[in-house]
Amino acid sequence: MLVASSVALALACVMGLSFGATSVSFARALMEPSSVDRAIVEGRALRVILGAVTGAALASAGVAFQALLRNPLGDPFALGVSGGAALGAS
């Protein structure tokens, strides 16, 4: 399961770098440091890394709630955390 998840993460990261409004050449991005392709790949890489870190943080929070409540269906609404978050956001 861990291997499959790691492969899925790597595939999602590569797809996140590949697709966009403009097509890029990874060979040109690696060979020419001042190319536009490199700037595009760097911008996309930041977005992909931020998405992966955010997903990992949300997954960790979900696991923490499930462990705290000792319930596989535990969610933030059970402890009132969502109401507090809504109050803080408003």
mmCIF file of C-alpha atoms in Angstrom:
data_model
loop_
_atom_site.group_PDB
_atom_site.id
_atom_site.type_symbol
_atom_site.label_atom_id
_atom_site.label_comp_id
_atom_site.label_asym_id
_atom_site.label_seq_id
_atom_site.Cartn_x
_atom_site.Cartn_y
_atom_site.Cartn_z
ATOM 1 C CA MET A 1 0.000 0.000 0.000
ATOM 2 C CA LEU A 2 2.840 2.387 0.824
ATOM 3 C CA VAL A 3 4.545 1.650 -2.485
ATOM 4 C CA ALA A 4 1.334 2.264 -4.414
ATOM 5 C CA SER A 5 0.760 5.553 -2.569
ATOM 6 C CA SER A 6 4.334 6.669 -3.266
ATOM 7 C CA VAL A 7 3.985 5.837 -6.956
ATOM 8 C CA ALA A 8 0.672 7.711 -7.106
ATOM 9 C CA LEU A 9 2.240 10.758 -5.437
ATOM 10 C CA ALA A 10 5.195 10.723 -7.837
ATOM 11 C CA LEU A 11 2.868 10.372 -10.834
ATOM 12 C CA ALA A 12 0.678 13.232 -9.596
ATOM 13 C CA CYS A 13 3.755 15.431 -9.118
ATOM 14 C CA VAL A 14 5.025 14.705 -12.628
ATOM 15 C CA MET A 15 1.586 15.381 -14.084
ATOM 16 C CA GLY A 16 1.362 18.630 -12.124
ATOM 17 C CA LEU A 17 4.653 19.741 -13.629
ATOM 18 C CA SER A 18 3.705 18.621 -17.143
ATOM 19 C CA PHE A 19 0.241 20.083 -17.644
ATOM 20 C CA GLY A 20 -0.593 23.759 -17.829
ATOM 21 C CA ALA A 21 -1.534 26.599 -20.145
ATOM 22 C CA THR A 22 1.852 26.365 -21.855
ATOM 23 C CA SER A 23 3.657 23.198 -22.816
ATOM 24 C CA VAL A 24 7.230 22.945 -21.560
ATOM 25 C CA SER A 25 10.287 20.975 -22.562
ATOM 26 C CA PHE A 26 11.914 19.355 -19.531
ATOM 27 C CA ALA A 27 15.133 18.801 -21.503
ATOM 28 C CA ARG A 28 15.402 22.522 -22.292
ATOM 29 C CA ALA A 29 14.486 23.411 -18.702
ATOM 30 C CA LEU A 30 17.320 21.255 -17.375
ATOM 31 C CA MET A 31 19.954 22.240 -19.937
ATOM 32 C CA GLU A 32 19.381 26.011 -20.168
ATOM 33 C CA PRO A 33 19.220 27.778 -16.776
ATOM 34 C CA SER A 34 17.925 31.045 -18.258
ATOM 35 C CA SER A 35 15.170 29.559 -20.427
ATOM 36 C CA VAL A 36 11.494 30.350 -20.074
ATOM 37 C CA ASP A 37 10.786 26.631 -19.680
ATOM 38 C CA ARG A 38 12.905 26.529 -16.532
ATOM 39 C CA ALA A 39 10.999 29.466 -15.021
ATOM 40 C CA ILE A 40 7.693 27.779 -15.811
ATOM 41 C CA VAL A 41 8.821 24.461 -14.302
ATOM 42 C CA GLU A 42 10.086 26.229 -11.161
ATOM 43 C CA GLY A 43 6.762 28.016 -10.755
ATOM 44 C CA ARG A 44 4.819 24.816 -11.226
ATOM 45 C CA ALA A 45 7.149 22.938 -8.881
ATOM 46 C CA LEU A 46 6.381 25.366 -6.067
ATOM 47 C CA ARG A 47 2.668 24.861 -6.640
ATOM 48 C CA VAL A 48 3.023 21.069 -6.711
ATOM 49 C CA ILE A 49 5.152 20.980 -3.539
ATOM 50 C CA LEU A 50 2.723 23.264 -1.704
ATOM 51 C CA GLY A 51 -0.184 21.049 -2.757
ATOM 52 C CA ALA A 52 1.587 17.907 -1.550
ATOM 53 C CA VAL A 53 2.493 19.475 1.810
ATOM 54 C CA THR A 54 -1.050 20.778 2.278
ATOM 55 C CA GLY A 55 -2.522 17.371 1.484
ATOM 56 C CA ALA A 56 -0.159 15.702 3.931
ATOM 57 C CA ALA A 57 -1.100 18.193 6.655
ATOM 58 C CA LEU A 58 -4.819 17.616 6.089
ATOM 59 C CA ALA A 59 -4.305 13.849 6.159
ATOM 60 C CA SER A 60 -2.354 14.119 9.405
ATOM 61 C CA ALA A 61 -5.099 16.229 10.973
ATOM 62 C CA GLY A 62 -7.683 13.651 9.940
ATOM 63 C CA VAL A 63 -5.660 10.817 11.448
ATOM 64 C CA ALA A 64 -5.228 12.815 14.653
ATOM 65 C CA PHE A 65 -8.978 13.361 14.954
ATOM 66 C CA GLN A 66 -9.684 9.686 14.337
ATOM 67 C CA ALA A 67 -7.109 8.656 16.947
ATOM 68 C CA LEU A 68 -8.388 11.202 19.473
ATOM 69 C CA LEU A 69 -12.005 10.130 19.075
ATOM 70 C CA ARG A 70 -11.122 6.439 18.655
ATOM 71 C CA ASN A 71 -13.605 6.359 15.825
ATOM 72 C CA PRO A 72 -12.759 5.762 12.163
ATOM 73 C CA LEU A 73 -15.563 8.161 11.226
ATOM 74 C CA GLY A 74 -14.378 10.920 13.584
ATOM 75 C CA ASP A 75 -14.528 14.404 12.126
ATOM 76 C CA PRO A 76 -13.949 17.978 13.327
ATOM 77 C CA PHE A 77 -17.687 18.541 13.833
ATOM 78 C CA ALA A 78 -17.747 16.051 16.718
ATOM 79 C CA LEU A 79 -15.539 18.253 18.915
ATOM 80 C CA GLY A 80 -16.802 21.619 17.733
ATOM 81 C CA VAL A 81 -13.535 22.464 16.033
ATOM 82 C CA SER A 82 -15.289 23.416 12.809
ATOM 83 C CA GLY A 83 -17.475 25.947 14.623
ATOM 84 C CA GLY A 84 -14.423 27.501 16.243
ATOM 85 C CA ALA A 85 -12.618 27.624 12.928
ATOM 86 C CA ALA A 86 -15.628 29.321 11.308
ATOM 87 C CA LEU A 87 -15.729 31.875 14.115
ATOM 88 C CA GLY A 88 -12.010 32.547 13.748
ATOM 89 C CA ALA A 89 -12.306 32.890 9.978
ATOM 90 C CA SER A 90 -15.156 35.364 10.234
#
